[in-house]
Coordinates of C-alpha atoms in Angstrom, one line a residue:
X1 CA 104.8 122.1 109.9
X2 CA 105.5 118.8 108.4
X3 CA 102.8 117.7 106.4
X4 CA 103.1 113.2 107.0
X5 CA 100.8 112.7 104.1
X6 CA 102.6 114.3 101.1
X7 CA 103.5 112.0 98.9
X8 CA 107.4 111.8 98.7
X9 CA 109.0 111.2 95.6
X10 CA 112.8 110.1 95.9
X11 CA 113.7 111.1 92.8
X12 CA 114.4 109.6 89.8
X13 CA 117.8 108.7 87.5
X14 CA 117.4 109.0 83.7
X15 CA 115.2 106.4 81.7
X16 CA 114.9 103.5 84.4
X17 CA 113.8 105.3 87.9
X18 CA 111.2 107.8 86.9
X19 CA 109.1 106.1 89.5
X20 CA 108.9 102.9 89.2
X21 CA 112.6 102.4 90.5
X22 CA 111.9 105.3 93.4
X23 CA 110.6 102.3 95.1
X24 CA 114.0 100.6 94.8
X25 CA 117.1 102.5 97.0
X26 CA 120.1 103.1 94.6
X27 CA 121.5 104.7 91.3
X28 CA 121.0 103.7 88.0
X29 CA 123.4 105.3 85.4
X30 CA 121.7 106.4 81.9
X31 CA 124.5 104.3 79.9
X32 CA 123.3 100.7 82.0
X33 CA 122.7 98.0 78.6
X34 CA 120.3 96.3 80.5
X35 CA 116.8 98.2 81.0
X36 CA 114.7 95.3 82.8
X37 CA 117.0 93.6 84.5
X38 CA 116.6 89.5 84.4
X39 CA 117.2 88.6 88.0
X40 CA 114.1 87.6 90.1
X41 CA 114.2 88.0 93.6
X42 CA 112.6 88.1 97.0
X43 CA 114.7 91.0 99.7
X44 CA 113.6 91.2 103.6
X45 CA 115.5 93.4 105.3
X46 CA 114.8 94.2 109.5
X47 CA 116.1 98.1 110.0
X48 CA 117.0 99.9 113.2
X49 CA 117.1 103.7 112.9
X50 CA 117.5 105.8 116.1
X51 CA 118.0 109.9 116.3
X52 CA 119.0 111.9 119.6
X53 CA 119.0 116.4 119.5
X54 CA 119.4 118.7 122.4
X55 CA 116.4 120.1 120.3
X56 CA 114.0 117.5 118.9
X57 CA 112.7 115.0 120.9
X58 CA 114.4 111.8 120.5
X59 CA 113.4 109.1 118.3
X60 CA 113.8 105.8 116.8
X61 CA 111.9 103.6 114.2
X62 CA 112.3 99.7 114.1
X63 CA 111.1 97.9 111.3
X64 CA 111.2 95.5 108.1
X65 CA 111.3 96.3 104.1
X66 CA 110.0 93.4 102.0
X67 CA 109.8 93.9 98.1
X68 CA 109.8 90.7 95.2
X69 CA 110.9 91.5 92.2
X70 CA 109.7 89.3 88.8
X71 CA 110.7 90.1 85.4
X72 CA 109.0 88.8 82.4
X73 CA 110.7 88.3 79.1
X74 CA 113.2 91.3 78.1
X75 CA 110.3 94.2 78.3
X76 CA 108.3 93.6 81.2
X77 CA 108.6 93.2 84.8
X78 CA 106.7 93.9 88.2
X79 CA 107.9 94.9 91.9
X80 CA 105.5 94.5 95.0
X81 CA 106.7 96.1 98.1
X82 CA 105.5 96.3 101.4
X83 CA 107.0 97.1 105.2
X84 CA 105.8 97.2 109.0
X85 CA 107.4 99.8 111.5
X86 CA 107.1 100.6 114.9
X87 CA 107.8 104.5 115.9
X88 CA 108.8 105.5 119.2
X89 CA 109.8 109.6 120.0
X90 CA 109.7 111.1 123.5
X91 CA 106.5 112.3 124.9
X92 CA 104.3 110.8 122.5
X93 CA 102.7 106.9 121.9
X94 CA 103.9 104.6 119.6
X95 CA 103.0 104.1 116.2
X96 CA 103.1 100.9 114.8
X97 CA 101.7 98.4 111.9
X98 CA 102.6 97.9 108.3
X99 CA 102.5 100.3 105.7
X100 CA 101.0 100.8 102.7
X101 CA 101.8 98.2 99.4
X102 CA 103.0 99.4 96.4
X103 CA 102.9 97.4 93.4
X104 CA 104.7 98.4 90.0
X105 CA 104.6 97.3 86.5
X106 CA 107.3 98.5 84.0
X107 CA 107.1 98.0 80.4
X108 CA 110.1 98.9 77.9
X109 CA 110.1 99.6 73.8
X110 CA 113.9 98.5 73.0
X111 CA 113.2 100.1 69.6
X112 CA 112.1 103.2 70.4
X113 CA 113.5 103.7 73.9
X114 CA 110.7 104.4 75.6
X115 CA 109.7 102.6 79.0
X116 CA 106.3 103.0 80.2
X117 CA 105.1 102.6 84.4
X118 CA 102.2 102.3 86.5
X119 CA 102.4 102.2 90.4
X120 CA 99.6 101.2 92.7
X121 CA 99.1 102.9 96.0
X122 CA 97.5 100.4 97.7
X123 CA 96.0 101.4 101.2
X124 CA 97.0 99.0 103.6
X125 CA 98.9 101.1 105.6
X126 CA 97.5 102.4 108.9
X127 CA 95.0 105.2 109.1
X128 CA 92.7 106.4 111.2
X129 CA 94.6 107.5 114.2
X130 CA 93.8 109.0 117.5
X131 CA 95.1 112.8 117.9
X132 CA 98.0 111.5 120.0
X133 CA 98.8 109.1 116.8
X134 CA 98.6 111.9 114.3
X135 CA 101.4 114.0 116.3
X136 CA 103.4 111.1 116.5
X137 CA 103.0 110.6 112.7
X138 CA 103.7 114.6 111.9
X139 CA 107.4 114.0 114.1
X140 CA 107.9 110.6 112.1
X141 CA 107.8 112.6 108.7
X142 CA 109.8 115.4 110.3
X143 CA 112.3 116.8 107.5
X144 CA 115.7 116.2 109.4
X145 CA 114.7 112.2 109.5
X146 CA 116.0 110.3 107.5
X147 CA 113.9 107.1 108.3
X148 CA 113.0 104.2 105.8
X149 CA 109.3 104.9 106.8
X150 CA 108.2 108.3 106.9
X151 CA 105.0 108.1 107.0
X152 CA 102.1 104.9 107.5
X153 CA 99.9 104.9 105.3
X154 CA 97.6 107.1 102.2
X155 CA 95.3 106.2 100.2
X156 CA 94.8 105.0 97.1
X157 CA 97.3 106.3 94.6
X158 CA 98.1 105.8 91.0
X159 CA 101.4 106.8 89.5
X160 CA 101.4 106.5 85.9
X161 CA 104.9 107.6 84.4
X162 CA 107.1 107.3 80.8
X163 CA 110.5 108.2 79.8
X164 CA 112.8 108.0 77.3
X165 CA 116.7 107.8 76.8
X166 CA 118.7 107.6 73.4
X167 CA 122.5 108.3 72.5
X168 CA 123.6 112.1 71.3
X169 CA 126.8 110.1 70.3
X170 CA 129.0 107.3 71.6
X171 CA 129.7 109.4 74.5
X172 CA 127.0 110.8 75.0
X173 CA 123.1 110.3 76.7
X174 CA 120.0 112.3 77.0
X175 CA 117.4 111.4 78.9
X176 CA 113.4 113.1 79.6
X177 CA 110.4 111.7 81.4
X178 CA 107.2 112.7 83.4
X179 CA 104.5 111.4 85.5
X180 CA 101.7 112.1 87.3
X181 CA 100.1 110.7 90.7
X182 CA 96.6 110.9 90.9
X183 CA 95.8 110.7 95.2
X184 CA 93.2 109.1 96.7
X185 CA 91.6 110.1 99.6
X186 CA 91.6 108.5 103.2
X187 CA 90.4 108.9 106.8
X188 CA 93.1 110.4 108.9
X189 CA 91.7 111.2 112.0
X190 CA 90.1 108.2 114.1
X191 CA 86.2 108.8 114.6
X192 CA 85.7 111.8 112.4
X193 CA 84.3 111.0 108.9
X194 CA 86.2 114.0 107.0
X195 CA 88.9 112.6 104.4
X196 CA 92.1 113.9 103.9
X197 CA 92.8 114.0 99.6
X198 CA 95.9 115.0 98.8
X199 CA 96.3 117.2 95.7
X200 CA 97.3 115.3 92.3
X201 CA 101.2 115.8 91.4
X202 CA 102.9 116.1 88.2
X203 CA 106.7 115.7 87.7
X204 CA 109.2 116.5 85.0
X205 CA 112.7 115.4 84.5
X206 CA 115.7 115.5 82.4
X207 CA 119.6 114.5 82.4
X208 CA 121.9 113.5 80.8
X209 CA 124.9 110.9 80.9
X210 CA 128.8 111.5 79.7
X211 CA 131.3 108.6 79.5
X212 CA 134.1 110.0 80.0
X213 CA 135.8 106.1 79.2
X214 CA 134.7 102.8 79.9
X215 CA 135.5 103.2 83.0
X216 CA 134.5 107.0 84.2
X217 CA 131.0 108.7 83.4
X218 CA 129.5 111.7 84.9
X219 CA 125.7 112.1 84.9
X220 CA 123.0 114.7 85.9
X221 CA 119.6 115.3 86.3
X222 CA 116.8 118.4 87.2
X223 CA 113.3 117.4 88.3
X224 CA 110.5 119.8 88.8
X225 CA 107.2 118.2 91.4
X226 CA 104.1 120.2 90.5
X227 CA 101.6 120.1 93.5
X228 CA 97.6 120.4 93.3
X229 CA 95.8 121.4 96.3
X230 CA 95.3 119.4 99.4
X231 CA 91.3 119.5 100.4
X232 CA 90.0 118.4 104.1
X233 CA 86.4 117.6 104.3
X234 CA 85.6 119.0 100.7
X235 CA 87.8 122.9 102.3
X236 CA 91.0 123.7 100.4
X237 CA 94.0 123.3 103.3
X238 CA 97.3 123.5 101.9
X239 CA 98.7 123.5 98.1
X240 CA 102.5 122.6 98.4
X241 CA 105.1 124.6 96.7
X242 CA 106.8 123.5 93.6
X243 CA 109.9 120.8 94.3
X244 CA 113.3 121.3 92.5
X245 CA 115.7 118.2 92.6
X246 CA 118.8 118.7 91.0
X247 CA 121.3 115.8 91.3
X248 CA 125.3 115.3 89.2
X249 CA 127.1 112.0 89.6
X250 CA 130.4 110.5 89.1
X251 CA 131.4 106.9 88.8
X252 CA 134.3 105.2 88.2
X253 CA 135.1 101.9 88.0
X254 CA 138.5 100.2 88.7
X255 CA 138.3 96.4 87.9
X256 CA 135.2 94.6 90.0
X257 CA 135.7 97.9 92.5
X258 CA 133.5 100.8 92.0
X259 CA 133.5 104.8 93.4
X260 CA 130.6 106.9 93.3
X261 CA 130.4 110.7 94.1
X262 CA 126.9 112.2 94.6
X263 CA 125.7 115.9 95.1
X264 CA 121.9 116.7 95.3
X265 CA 120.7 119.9 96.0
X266 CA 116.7 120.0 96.6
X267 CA 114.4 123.4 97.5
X268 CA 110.9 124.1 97.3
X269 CA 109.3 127.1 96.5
X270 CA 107.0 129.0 99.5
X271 CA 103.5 126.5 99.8
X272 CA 99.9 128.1 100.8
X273 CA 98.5 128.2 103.7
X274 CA 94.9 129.1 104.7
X275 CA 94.1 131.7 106.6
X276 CA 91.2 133.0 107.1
X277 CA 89.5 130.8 105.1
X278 CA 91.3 131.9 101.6
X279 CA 94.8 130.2 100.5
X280 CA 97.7 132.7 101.2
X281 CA 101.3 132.5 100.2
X282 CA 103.3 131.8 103.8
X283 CA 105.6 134.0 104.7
X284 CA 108.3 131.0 105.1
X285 CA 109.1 128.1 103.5
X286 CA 107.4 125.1 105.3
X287 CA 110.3 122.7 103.6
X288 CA 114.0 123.6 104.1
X289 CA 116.3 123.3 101.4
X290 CA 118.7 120.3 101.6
X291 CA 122.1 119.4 100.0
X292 CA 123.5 115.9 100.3
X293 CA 127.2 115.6 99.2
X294 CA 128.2 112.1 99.4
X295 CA 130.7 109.5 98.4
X296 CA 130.8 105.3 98.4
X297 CA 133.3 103.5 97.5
X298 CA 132.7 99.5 96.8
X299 CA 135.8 97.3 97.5
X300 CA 135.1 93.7 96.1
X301 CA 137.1 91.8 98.5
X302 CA 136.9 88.0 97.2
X303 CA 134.6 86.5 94.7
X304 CA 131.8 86.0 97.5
X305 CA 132.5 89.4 99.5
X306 CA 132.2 92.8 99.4
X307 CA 132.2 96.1 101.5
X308 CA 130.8 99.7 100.5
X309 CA 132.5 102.7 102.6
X310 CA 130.4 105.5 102.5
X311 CA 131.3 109.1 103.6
X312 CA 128.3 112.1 103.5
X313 CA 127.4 115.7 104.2
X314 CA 124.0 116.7 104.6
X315 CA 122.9 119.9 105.4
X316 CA 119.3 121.8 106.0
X317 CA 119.1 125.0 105.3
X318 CA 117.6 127.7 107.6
X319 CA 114.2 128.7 107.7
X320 CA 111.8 130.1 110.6
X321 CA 110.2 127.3 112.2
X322 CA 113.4 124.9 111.6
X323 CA 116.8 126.0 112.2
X324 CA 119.7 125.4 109.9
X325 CA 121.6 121.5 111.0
X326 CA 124.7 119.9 109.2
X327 CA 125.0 116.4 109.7
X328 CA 127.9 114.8 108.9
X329 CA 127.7 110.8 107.7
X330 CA 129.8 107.5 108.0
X331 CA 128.5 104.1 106.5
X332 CA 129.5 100.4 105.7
X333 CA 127.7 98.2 103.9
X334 CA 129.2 94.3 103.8
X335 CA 127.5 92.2 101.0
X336 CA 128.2 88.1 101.1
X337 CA 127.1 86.1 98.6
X338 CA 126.0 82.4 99.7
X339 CA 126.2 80.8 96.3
X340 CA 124.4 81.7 93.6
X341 CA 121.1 82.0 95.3
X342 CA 121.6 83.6 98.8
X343 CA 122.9 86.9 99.8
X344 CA 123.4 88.4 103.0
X345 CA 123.1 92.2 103.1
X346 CA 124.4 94.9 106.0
X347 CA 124.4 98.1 107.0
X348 CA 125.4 100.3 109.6
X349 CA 125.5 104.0 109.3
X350 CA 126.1 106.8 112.3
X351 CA 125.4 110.4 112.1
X352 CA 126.6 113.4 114.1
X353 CA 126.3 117.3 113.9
X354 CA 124.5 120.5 115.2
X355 CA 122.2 123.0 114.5
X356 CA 123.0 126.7 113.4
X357 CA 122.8 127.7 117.3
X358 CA 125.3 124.8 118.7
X359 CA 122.7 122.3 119.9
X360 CA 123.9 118.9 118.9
X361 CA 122.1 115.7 117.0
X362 CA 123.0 112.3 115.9
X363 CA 121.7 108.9 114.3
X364 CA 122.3 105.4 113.8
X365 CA 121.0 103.1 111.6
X366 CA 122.0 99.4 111.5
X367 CA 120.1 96.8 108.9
X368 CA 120.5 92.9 108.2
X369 CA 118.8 91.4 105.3
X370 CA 118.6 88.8 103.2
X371 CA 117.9 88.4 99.1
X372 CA 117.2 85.2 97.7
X373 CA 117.3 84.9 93.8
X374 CA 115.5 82.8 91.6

């Protein structure tokens, strides 16, 4: 089973996403000069994501991403982001209203290389939910999704997090960092009073950056999640198995165009269950592993235009309540820039493959947004 209310971390690149920039899609290389960047911006961006499987039920999630960005000085800067969603799948009710608000703060030590972050948690996500709800909620976290919002709402979280990057050489970058989030609890369960608290995490990370030239770098990155034990009405439920991340990247630049080839390889170790009454290793993995191969490539077309091709592989691994699927991936992303304020973003992305025994699945996802600079 799919546990909707474990917190998801992303993943983080070295020195600038530990988790502060989780909240923020895309890749940051270790050798970027600029730490805090000093644009300021407001992004709204409506997303369509839909999923059909001769084995799962079909679903689809329609919503909007809204995040505002506001550096201070060279050192400081905050991020607030927020979304609504509504989440349709076959059989069950809907699931709509906004999710929960995150707010970040990010604070960097140019001399000593150190950046310092705190995220907020906030609970204004939906909770409470009738039983029908809370199975539509368990299918909208399922593990071969890939939706923007996989889940509606926690409770109050903080994520406190440092890392630090510094030069080996001219060439090359190391990077380490942890964090922690400390969970709140929260009411999942309309009209029952028990709270849901989700055990504490801990995370570790470390990589390292080669330029190759100043054109070419490869870069890669382990992190390690540490779970504590979920609790339900004050009874220890469910203590999650430890999360391995492993990620190596290579970009190259030609002129203003830019290619970037991922691989990330992620596996979790077997969680514990309780039965009868005491925590006991499962005799499966509730998590399948999951390698994503991918590769974008980012033609600037004229001074105002430009269009990312993206090509992917992901693929589940088996396990005994999910069965092994390889999806494969085709994207484009078109970016026009309305003078020096205004930027239209797309993206349209489509998904096919099968499961281990033949059964066949597939995806779309199409987004329009907008970012306005100031």
């Amino acid at each position: 089973m799919n546990h909707p209310y474990r917190w998801k971390s992303s993943g983080c690149r070295i020195l600038q996403t530990l988790l502060f920039f989780s909240l923020v899609p895309g890749t940051v290389r270790a050798q970027d000069a600029t730490v805090i960047s000093r644009e300021r911006y407001v992004r709204i961006a409506p997303v369509y994501q839909s999923y059909a499987s001769d084995t799962l039920a079909d679903a689809s999630q329609l919503g909007i991403s809204m995040e505002l960005y506001m550096p201070f000085g060279r050192q400081t800067a905050f991020l607030i982001k927020t979304g609504q969603a509504r989440f349709e799948t076959a059989g069950l009710p809907g699931l709509s209203g906004f999710g929960d608000t995150q707010l970040a703060m990010q604070y960097y030590l140019p001399d000593r290389n150190l950046l310092f972050q705190m995220t907020v948690n906030l609970p204004t996500g939906k909770q409470q939910l009738t039983i029908e709800e809370f199975r539509s909620s368990i299918a909208l976290g399922h593990s071969y999704y890939d939706f923007r919002m996989p889940n509606m709402g926690q409770g109050l979280n903080l994520i406190p997090g440092v890392s630090w990057a510094g030069p080996l050489n001219e060439n090359l970058m190391l990077g380490l960092g942890a964090a922690c989030q400390i969970s709140g609890s929260f009411q999942p369960l309309m009209n029952r009073d028990a709270k849901y608290n989700p055990g504490n995490e801990f995370l570790i990370t470390g990589g390292a950056d080669y330029r190759f030239s100043d054109i070419a770098s490869l870069s890669a990155d382990l992190i390690v999640s540490f779970y504590g034990t979920d609790e339900y009405d004050t009874a220890r439920v469910y203590k999650s198995g430890t999360k391995i991340v492993a990620s190596m990247q290579y970009q190259r630049y030609a002129g203003f165009n830019h290619l970037r080839i991922l691989a990330r390889y992620r596996s979790r170790t077997k969680s514990l269950s309780v039965i009868e009454g005491k925590l006991v290793e499962e005799a499966e993995k509730t998590y399948p592993d999951y390698l994503i191969v991918s590769g974008q490539y980012t033609l600037r077309m004229n001074p105002q235009t430009s269009l990312a091709v993206l090509l992917e592989n992901r693929h589940f691994f088996n396990i005994a309540a999910l069965k092994s699927l390889n999806l494969v991936g085709i994207g484009l992303t078109p970016m026009y820039q309305m003078g020096p304020r205004i930027a239209l973003l797309g993206r349209l992305r489509y998904q096919t493959g099968a499961f281990r025994t033949g059964e066949k699945m597939s995806g779309i996802e199409v987004s329009a947004g907008i970012k306005y600079a100031f």
